[in-house]
Amino acid sequence: MNGFFITGTDTEIGKTAVTAALAQYLSARYRVGVFKPVQSGVTNLFESDASYLSRAIGYPGPCQDSFAYSFTKPLSPIQAAEFAHESISLDKILDMYERVRKRSEFVLVEGAGGLMVPVAENLLMADIAIKCNLPLLIIARPDLGTINHVLLTIHTARSLGIQVRGVIINGYRVHSSGPDIEKTVSLIQEFGDIEVLGVIPWIEAPDTMSLIDLISQWIQNSNQPIANLG
């Protein structure tokens, strides 16, 4: 099965926007399926991660077809489920994933947070990534600490037998006073033995769907390796 499991090095780094933009971009070549095993902090399904992913590929069905669990409290999946007095089942997640996989030629699965986020008792997000059997894409910030966060994620993934396809840095401000981005890329590639597939610039947009469209256009026009994914 072609596809990627997409994880982040942190929360609030634009992982959903990048995943949805990739899905939109790849839809020109494949019948793309999108899946969010668990989402939290959702008070309006139309503005949820799964909804943005579904809308990016023009999926005609309800966004409920693209996630297994959705919770209102903005907490880790295990905590959000406990707050809602629910339990999360790996079997249900994999059953929903299988449905998406069967109707698709290319699948993008977006995790919640990072690989080591607790989902349920004795279940981490990394365990779901392993079960999906897809190579990993890592989305990272361009800020101080990124090198350490990325290398830790790569090390964790490889120690668990998860293939890491590459790293995408999102939201780089050209005139930022933060770390030199070229040096950051170089060090990640050297110490992680991995390819940095792209550095997506900071893009201003009036809403999330507009941002997804603009990132997708940037990927299409980019001469960086991210444009060759798939």
PDB file of C-alpha atoms in Angstrom:
ATOM      1  CA  MET A   1       0.000   0.000   0.000  1.00  0.00           C
ATOM      2  CA  ASN A   2       1.344   3.427  -0.908  1.00  0.00           C
ATOM      3  CA  GLY A   3       1.118   6.081   1.750  1.00  0.00           C
ATOM      4  CA  PHE A   4       2.590   7.663   4.848  1.00  0.00           C
ATOM      5  CA  PHE A   5       1.937   7.855   8.552  1.00  0.00           C
ATOM      6  CA  ILE A   6       2.479  11.484   9.505  1.00  0.00           C
ATOM      7  CA  THR A   7       3.653  12.422  12.965  1.00  0.00           C
ATOM      8  CA  GLY A   8       4.799  15.614  14.610  1.00  0.00           C
ATOM      9  CA  THR A   9       7.593  16.565  16.950  1.00  0.00           C
ATOM     10  CA  ASP A  10       5.164  18.703  18.939  1.00  0.00           C
ATOM     11  CA  THR A  11       1.606  20.019  18.954  1.00  0.00           C
ATOM     12  CA  GLU A  12       0.369  23.086  17.056  1.00  0.00           C
ATOM     13  CA  ILE A  13       2.988  22.851  14.301  1.00  0.00           C
ATOM     14  CA  GLY A  14       0.604  22.794  11.342  1.00  0.00           C
ATOM     15  CA  LYS A  15       0.651  19.027  10.927  1.00  0.00           C
ATOM     16  CA  THR A  16      -2.951  18.845   9.771  1.00  0.00           C
ATOM     17  CA  ALA A  17      -2.509  21.650   7.238  1.00  0.00           C
ATOM     18  CA  VAL A  18       0.599  19.990   5.794  1.00  0.00           C
ATOM     19  CA  THR A  19      -1.044  16.554   5.715  1.00  0.00           C
ATOM     20  CA  ALA A  20      -4.151  17.939   4.012  1.00  0.00           C
ATOM     21  CA  ALA A  21      -2.030  19.906   1.522  1.00  0.00           C
ATOM     22  CA  LEU A  22      -0.063  16.765   0.671  1.00  0.00           C
ATOM     23  CA  ALA A  23      -3.323  14.879   0.234  1.00  0.00           C
ATOM     24  CA  GLN A  24      -4.665  17.566  -2.079  1.00  0.00           C
ATOM     25  CA  TYR A  25      -1.420  17.651  -4.058  1.00  0.00           C
ATOM     26  CA  LEU A  26      -1.247  13.850  -4.428  1.00  0.00           C
ATOM     27  CA  SER A  27      -4.908  13.679  -5.466  1.00  0.00           C
ATOM     28  CA  ALA A  28      -3.849  14.766  -8.940  1.00  0.00           C
ATOM     29  CA  ARG A  29      -2.147  11.357  -9.356  1.00  0.00           C
ATOM     30  CA  TYR A  30      -3.886   8.991  -6.956  1.00  0.00           C
ATOM     31  CA  ARG A  31      -7.194   8.174  -5.357  1.00  0.00           C
ATOM     32  CA  VAL A  32      -6.093   9.434  -1.961  1.00  0.00           C
ATOM     33  CA  GLY A  33      -7.545   8.307   1.336  1.00  0.00           C
ATOM     34  CA  VAL A  34      -7.078  10.193   4.605  1.00  0.00           C
ATOM     35  CA  PHE A  35      -7.430   8.918   8.153  1.00  0.00           C
ATOM     36  CA  LYS A  36      -7.145  10.411  11.623  1.00  0.00           C
ATOM     37  CA  PRO A  37      -7.225   7.603  14.231  1.00  0.00           C
ATOM     38  CA  VAL A  38      -8.073   9.923  17.135  1.00  0.00           C
ATOM     39  CA  GLN A  39      -8.765  13.649  17.314  1.00  0.00           C
ATOM     40  CA  SER A  40      -9.379  15.750  20.394  1.00  0.00           C
ATOM     41  CA  GLY A  41     -10.308  19.336  21.173  1.00  0.00           C
ATOM     42  CA  VAL A  42     -13.224  19.068  18.719  1.00  0.00           C
ATOM     43  CA  THR A  43     -16.339  21.121  19.392  1.00  0.00           C
ATOM     44  CA  ASN A  44     -17.371  21.450  15.743  1.00  0.00           C
ATOM     45  CA  LEU A  45     -16.783  18.490  13.412  1.00  0.00           C
ATOM     46  CA  PHE A  46     -16.763  20.759  10.363  1.00  0.00           C
ATOM     47  CA  GLU A  47     -13.671  22.490  11.757  1.00  0.00           C
ATOM     48  CA  SER A  48     -11.937  19.304  12.913  1.00  0.00           C
ATOM     49  CA  ASP A  49      -8.720  17.777  11.588  1.00  0.00           C
ATOM     50  CA  ALA A  50     -10.609  14.921   9.913  1.00  0.00           C
ATOM     51  CA  SER A  51     -12.925  17.390   8.197  1.00  0.00           C
ATOM     52  CA  TYR A  52     -10.035  19.415   6.770  1.00  0.00           C
ATOM     53  CA  LEU A  53      -8.367  16.226   5.544  1.00  0.00           C
ATOM     54  CA  SER A  54     -11.577  15.001   3.889  1.00  0.00           C
ATOM     55  CA  ARG A  55     -12.360  18.357   2.311  1.00  0.00           C
ATOM     56  CA  ALA A  56      -8.826  18.636   0.933  1.00  0.00           C
ATOM     57  CA  ILE A  57      -9.332  15.538  -1.212  1.00  0.00           C
ATOM     58  CA  GLY A  58     -12.933  16.336  -2.056  1.00  0.00           C
ATOM     59  CA  TYR A  59     -14.223  13.244  -0.292  1.00  0.00           C
ATOM     60  CA  PRO A  60     -17.985  13.078  -0.960  1.00  0.00           C
ATOM     61  CA  GLY A  61     -18.919  11.232   2.223  1.00  0.00           C
ATOM     62  CA  PRO A  62     -19.105  12.471   5.820  1.00  0.00           C
ATOM     63  CA  CYS A  63     -15.878  13.263   7.646  1.00  0.00           C
ATOM     64  CA  GLN A  64     -16.889  10.573  10.158  1.00  0.00           C
ATOM     65  CA  ASP A  65     -15.553   8.112   7.565  1.00  0.00           C
ATOM     66  CA  SER A  66     -12.070   9.541   8.165  1.00  0.00           C
ATOM     67  CA  PHE A  67     -11.657   9.115  11.916  1.00  0.00           C
ATOM     68  CA  ALA A  68     -12.244   6.467  14.555  1.00  0.00           C
ATOM     69  CA  TYR A  69     -12.615   8.635  17.659  1.00  0.00           C
ATOM     70  CA  SER A  70     -13.349  12.293  18.292  1.00  0.00           C
ATOM     71  CA  PHE A  71     -13.325  14.006  21.681  1.00  0.00           C
ATOM     72  CA  THR A  72     -14.139  17.523  22.822  1.00  0.00           C
ATOM     73  CA  LYS A  73     -11.468  18.002  25.477  1.00  0.00           C
ATOM     74  CA  PRO A  74      -8.107  19.267  24.089  1.00  0.00           C
ATOM     75  CA  LEU A  75      -6.037  16.578  25.802  1.00  0.00           C
ATOM     76  CA  SER A  76      -3.981  13.549  24.836  1.00  0.00           C
ATOM     77  CA  PRO A  77      -6.224  10.786  23.444  1.00  0.00           C
ATOM     78  CA  ILE A  78      -6.125   8.672  26.601  1.00  0.00           C
ATOM     79  CA  GLN A  79      -7.021  11.656  28.794  1.00  0.00           C
ATOM     80  CA  ALA A  80      -9.680  12.972  26.409  1.00  0.00           C
ATOM     81  CA  ALA A  81     -11.311   9.524  26.312  1.00  0.00           C
ATOM     82  CA  GLU A  82     -11.258   9.245  30.102  1.00  0.00           C
ATOM     83  CA  PHE A  83     -12.856  12.675  30.405  1.00  0.00           C
ATOM     84  CA  ALA A  84     -15.621  11.531  28.019  1.00  0.00           C
ATOM     85  CA  HIS A  85     -16.018   8.245  29.948  1.00  0.00           C
ATOM     86  CA  GLU A  86     -15.107   6.277  26.851  1.00  0.00           C
ATOM     87  CA  SER A  87     -12.419   3.756  26.000  1.00  0.00           C
ATOM     88  CA  ILE A  88     -10.348   3.578  22.825  1.00  0.00           C
ATOM     89  CA  SER A  89     -10.100   0.270  20.980  1.00  0.00           C
ATOM     90  CA  LEU A  90      -7.192  -0.528  18.666  1.00  0.00           C
ATOM     91  CA  ASP A  91      -9.457  -2.940  16.791  1.00  0.00           C
ATOM     92  CA  LYS A  92     -11.902  -0.137  15.966  1.00  0.00           C
ATOM     93  CA  ILE A  93      -9.078   2.112  14.789  1.00  0.00           C
ATOM     94  CA  LEU A  94      -7.657  -0.594  12.536  1.00  0.00           C
ATOM     95  CA  ASP A  95     -11.110  -1.474  11.202  1.00  0.00           C
ATOM     96  CA  MET A  96     -11.691   2.157  10.196  1.00  0.00           C
ATOM     97  CA  TYR A  97      -8.198   2.356   8.702  1.00  0.00           C
ATOM     98  CA  GLU A  98      -8.870  -0.774   6.655  1.00  0.00           C
ATOM     99  CA  ARG A  99     -12.019   0.781   5.218  1.00  0.00           C
ATOM    100  CA  VAL A 100     -10.075   3.848   4.135  1.00  0.00           C
ATOM    101  CA  ARG A 101      -7.261   1.725   2.740  1.00  0.00           C
ATOM    102  CA  LYS A 102      -9.607  -0.405   0.629  1.00  0.00           C
ATOM    103  CA  ARG A 103     -11.134   2.602  -1.123  1.00  0.00           C
ATOM    104  CA  SER A 104      -7.788   4.280  -1.796  1.00  0.00           C
ATOM    105  CA  GLU A 105      -4.641   3.995  -3.887  1.00  0.00           C
ATOM    106  CA  PHE A 106      -2.622   6.163  -1.536  1.00  0.00           C
ATOM    107  CA  VAL A 107      -3.277   6.702   2.178  1.00  0.00           C
ATOM    108  CA  LEU A 108      -2.205   9.469   4.523  1.00  0.00           C
ATOM    109  CA  VAL A 109      -2.699   8.736   8.213  1.00  0.00           C
ATOM    110  CA  GLU A 110      -2.260  11.682  10.553  1.00  0.00           C
ATOM    111  CA  GLY A 111      -1.380  10.806  14.117  1.00  0.00           C
ATOM    112  CA  ALA A 112      -2.202  12.939  17.143  1.00  0.00           C
ATOM    113  CA  GLY A 113       0.866  14.769  18.399  1.00  0.00           C
ATOM    114  CA  GLY A 114       4.022  12.674  18.422  1.00  0.00           C
ATOM    115  CA  LEU A 115       4.826   8.980  18.353  1.00  0.00           C
ATOM    116  CA  MET A 116       4.902   8.557  22.119  1.00  0.00           C
ATOM    117  CA  VAL A 117       1.486  10.065  22.811  1.00  0.00           C
ATOM    118  CA  PRO A 118      -0.585   7.677  24.967  1.00  0.00           C
ATOM    119  CA  VAL A 119      -3.773   6.586  23.197  1.00  0.00           C
ATOM    120  CA  ALA A 120      -5.130   3.970  25.574  1.00  0.00           C
ATOM    121  CA  GLU A 121      -3.858   1.594  28.211  1.00  0.00           C
ATOM    122  CA  ASN A 122      -0.754  -0.121  26.809  1.00  0.00           C
ATOM    123  CA  LEU A 123      -1.231   1.698  23.489  1.00  0.00           C
ATOM    124  CA  LEU A 124       0.909   4.523  22.085  1.00  0.00           C
ATOM    125  CA  MET A 125       0.519   6.376  18.796  1.00  0.00           C
ATOM    126  CA  ALA A 126       3.657   4.517  17.670  1.00  0.00           C
ATOM    127  CA  ASP A 127       1.783   1.221  18.027  1.00  0.00           C
ATOM    128  CA  ILE A 128      -0.866   2.471  15.604  1.00  0.00           C
ATOM    129  CA  ALA A 129       1.853   3.557  13.172  1.00  0.00           C
ATOM    130  CA  ILE A 130       3.340   0.063  13.326  1.00  0.00           C
ATOM    131  CA  LYS A 131      -0.043  -1.555  12.667  1.00  0.00           C
ATOM    132  CA  CYS A 132      -0.728   0.746   9.700  1.00  0.00           C
ATOM    133  CA  ASN A 133       2.578  -0.450   8.206  1.00  0.00           C
ATOM    134  CA  LEU A 134       3.338   2.825   6.463  1.00  0.00           C
ATOM    135  CA  PRO A 135       6.631   4.755   6.317  1.00  0.00           C
ATOM    136  CA  LEU A 136       6.836   7.768   8.585  1.00  0.00           C
ATOM    137  CA  LEU A 137       6.876  11.442   7.652  1.00  0.00           C
ATOM    138  CA  ILE A 138       7.938  13.776  10.457  1.00  0.00           C
ATOM    139  CA  ILE A 139       6.605  17.335  10.593  1.00  0.00           C
ATOM    140  CA  ALA A 140       8.734  19.714  12.656  1.00  0.00           C
ATOM    141  CA  ARG A 141       8.978  23.349  13.694  1.00  0.00           C
ATOM    142  CA  PRO A 142      11.795  25.590  12.403  1.00  0.00           C
ATOM    143  CA  ASP A 143      12.558  26.766  15.946  1.00  0.00           C
ATOM    144  CA  LEU A 144      15.235  26.192  18.576  1.00  0.00           C
ATOM    145  CA  GLY A 145      15.018  22.615  19.815  1.00  0.00           C
ATOM    146  CA  THR A 146      13.906  21.194  16.477  1.00  0.00           C
ATOM    147  CA  ILE A 147      17.101  19.217  15.863  1.00  0.00           C
ATOM    148  CA  ASN A 148      16.798  17.419  19.185  1.00  0.00           C
ATOM    149  CA  HIS A 149      13.063  16.764  18.736  1.00  0.00           C
ATOM    150  CA  VAL A 150      13.536  15.398  15.221  1.00  0.00           C
ATOM    151  CA  LEU A 151      16.482  13.169  16.128  1.00  0.00           C
ATOM    152  CA  LEU A 152      14.604  11.773  19.136  1.00  0.00           C
ATOM    153  CA  THR A 153      11.616  10.979  16.920  1.00  0.00           C
ATOM    154  CA  ILE A 154      13.824   9.305  14.304  1.00  0.00           C
ATOM    155  CA  HIS A 155      15.635   7.270  16.955  1.00  0.00           C
ATOM    156  CA  THR A 156      12.360   6.175  18.568  1.00  0.00           C
ATOM    157  CA  ALA A 157      10.803   5.204  15.247  1.00  0.00           C
ATOM    158  CA  ARG A 158      13.788   3.189  14.089  1.00  0.00           C
ATOM    159  CA  SER A 159      14.153   1.434  17.439  1.00  0.00           C
ATOM    160  CA  LEU A 160      10.551   0.266  16.988  1.00  0.00           C
ATOM    161  CA  GLY A 161      11.135  -0.901  13.434  1.00  0.00           C
ATOM    162  CA  ILE A 162       9.276   1.980  11.767  1.00  0.00           C
ATOM    163  CA  GLN A 163      10.753   3.118   8.463  1.00  0.00           C
ATOM    164  CA  VAL A 164      11.310   6.876   8.369  1.00  0.00           C
ATOM    165  CA  ARG A 165      10.859   8.408   4.924  1.00  0.00           C
ATOM    166  CA  GLY A 166      11.824  11.970   5.714  1.00  0.00           C
ATOM    167  CA  VAL A 167      11.336  15.227   7.578  1.00  0.00           C
ATOM    168  CA  ILE A 168       9.326  18.306   6.606  1.00  0.00           C
ATOM    169  CA  ILE A 169       9.947  21.590   8.407  1.00  0.00           C
ATOM    170  CA  ASN A 170       6.883  23.790   8.454  1.00  0.00           C
ATOM    171  CA  GLY A 171       6.354  27.505   9.033  1.00  0.00           C
ATOM    172  CA  TYR A 172       9.794  28.990   8.451  1.00  0.00           C
ATOM    173  CA  ARG A 173       9.822  32.787   8.666  1.00  0.00           C
ATOM    174  CA  VAL A 174      12.489  34.110   6.284  1.00  0.00           C
ATOM    175  CA  HIS A 175      13.424  37.049   8.491  1.00  0.00           C
ATOM    176  CA  SER A 176      13.252  35.090  11.727  1.00  0.00           C
ATOM    177  CA  SER A 177      15.911  35.618  14.387  1.00  0.00           C
ATOM    178  CA  GLY A 178      15.796  31.885  15.139  1.00  0.00           C
ATOM    179  CA  PRO A 179      18.276  29.168  14.138  1.00  0.00           C
ATOM    180  CA  ASP A 180      19.850  29.229  10.671  1.00  0.00           C
ATOM    181  CA  ILE A 181      17.544  26.980   8.665  1.00  0.00           C
ATOM    182  CA  GLU A 182      20.212  25.695   6.288  1.00  0.00           C
ATOM    183  CA  LYS A 183      22.366  24.615   9.224  1.00  0.00           C
ATOM    184  CA  THR A 184      19.358  23.035  10.904  1.00  0.00           C
ATOM    185  CA  VAL A 185      18.613  21.025   7.766  1.00  0.00           C
ATOM    186  CA  SER A 186      22.255  20.012   7.402  1.00  0.00           C
ATOM    187  CA  LEU A 187      22.535  18.809  11.003  1.00  0.00           C
ATOM    188  CA  ILE A 188      19.281  16.845  10.870  1.00  0.00           C
ATOM    189  CA  GLN A 189      20.438  15.120   7.688  1.00  0.00           C
ATOM    190  CA  GLU A 190      23.897  14.412   9.081  1.00  0.00           C
ATOM    191  CA  PHE A 191      22.971  13.124  12.521  1.00  0.00           C
ATOM    192  CA  GLY A 192      19.647  11.579  11.546  1.00  0.00           C
ATOM    193  CA  ASP A 193      20.847   9.965   8.321  1.00  0.00           C
ATOM    194  CA  ILE A 194      17.592  11.182   6.826  1.00  0.00           C
ATOM    195  CA  GLU A 195      16.405  13.494   4.069  1.00  0.00           C
ATOM    196  CA  VAL A 196      14.779  16.805   4.876  1.00  0.00           C
ATOM    197  CA  LEU A 197      12.167  16.816   2.133  1.00  0.00           C
ATOM    198  CA  GLY A 198      11.184  20.446   2.358  1.00  0.00           C
ATOM    199  CA  VAL A 199      11.139  23.656   4.354  1.00  0.00           C
ATOM    200  CA  ILE A 200       7.681  25.152   4.001  1.00  0.00           C
ATOM    201  CA  PRO A 201       7.673  28.927   4.548  1.00  0.00           C
ATOM    202  CA  TRP A 202       5.329  30.717   6.893  1.00  0.00           C
ATOM    203  CA  ILE A 203       2.161  31.352   4.889  1.00  0.00           C
ATOM    204  CA  GLU A 204      -0.516  33.824   5.938  1.00  0.00           C
ATOM    205  CA  ALA A 205      -4.058  32.748   5.136  1.00  0.00           C
ATOM    206  CA  PRO A 206      -7.528  33.875   6.216  1.00  0.00           C
ATOM    207  CA  ASP A 207      -8.644  30.370   7.215  1.00  0.00           C
ATOM    208  CA  THR A 208      -7.450  26.777   7.388  1.00  0.00           C
ATOM    209  CA  MET A 209      -8.760  25.629   4.007  1.00  0.00           C
ATOM    210  CA  SER A 210      -7.106  28.615   2.316  1.00  0.00           C
ATOM    211  CA  LEU A 211      -3.862  27.717   4.074  1.00  0.00           C
ATOM    212  CA  ILE A 212      -4.149  24.126   2.865  1.00  0.00           C
ATOM    213  CA  ASP A 213      -4.675  25.343  -0.712  1.00  0.00           C
ATOM    214  CA  LEU A 214      -1.657  27.656  -0.496  1.00  0.00           C
ATOM    215  CA  ILE A 215       0.638  24.978   0.937  1.00  0.00           C
ATOM    216  CA  SER A 216      -0.518  22.563  -1.764  1.00  0.00           C
ATOM    217  CA  GLN A 217       0.301  25.166  -4.424  1.00  0.00           C
ATOM    218  CA  TRP A 218       3.692  25.739  -2.808  1.00  0.00           C
ATOM    219  CA  ILE A 219       4.428  21.996  -2.948  1.00  0.00           C
ATOM    220  CA  GLN A 220       3.415  21.864  -6.605  1.00  0.00           C
ATOM    221  CA  ASN A 221       5.726  24.744  -7.489  1.00  0.00           C
ATOM    222  CA  SER A 222       8.556  23.706  -5.205  1.00  0.00           C
ATOM    223  CA  ASN A 223      11.883  22.365  -6.437  1.00  0.00           C
ATOM    224  CA  GLN A 224      12.406  20.643  -3.082  1.00  0.00           C
ATOM    225  CA  PRO A 225      12.125  16.835  -2.669  1.00  0.00           C
ATOM    226  CA  ILE A 226       8.676  17.180  -1.107  1.00  0.00           C
ATOM    227  CA  ALA A 227       7.300  17.723  -4.618  1.00  0.00           C
ATOM    228  CA  ASN A 228       8.445  14.211  -5.565  1.00  0.00           C
ATOM    229  CA  LEU A 229       6.641  12.372  -2.758  1.00  0.00           C
ATOM    230  CA  GLY A 230       4.485   9.554  -4.007  1.00  0.00           C
TER     231      GLY A 230
END
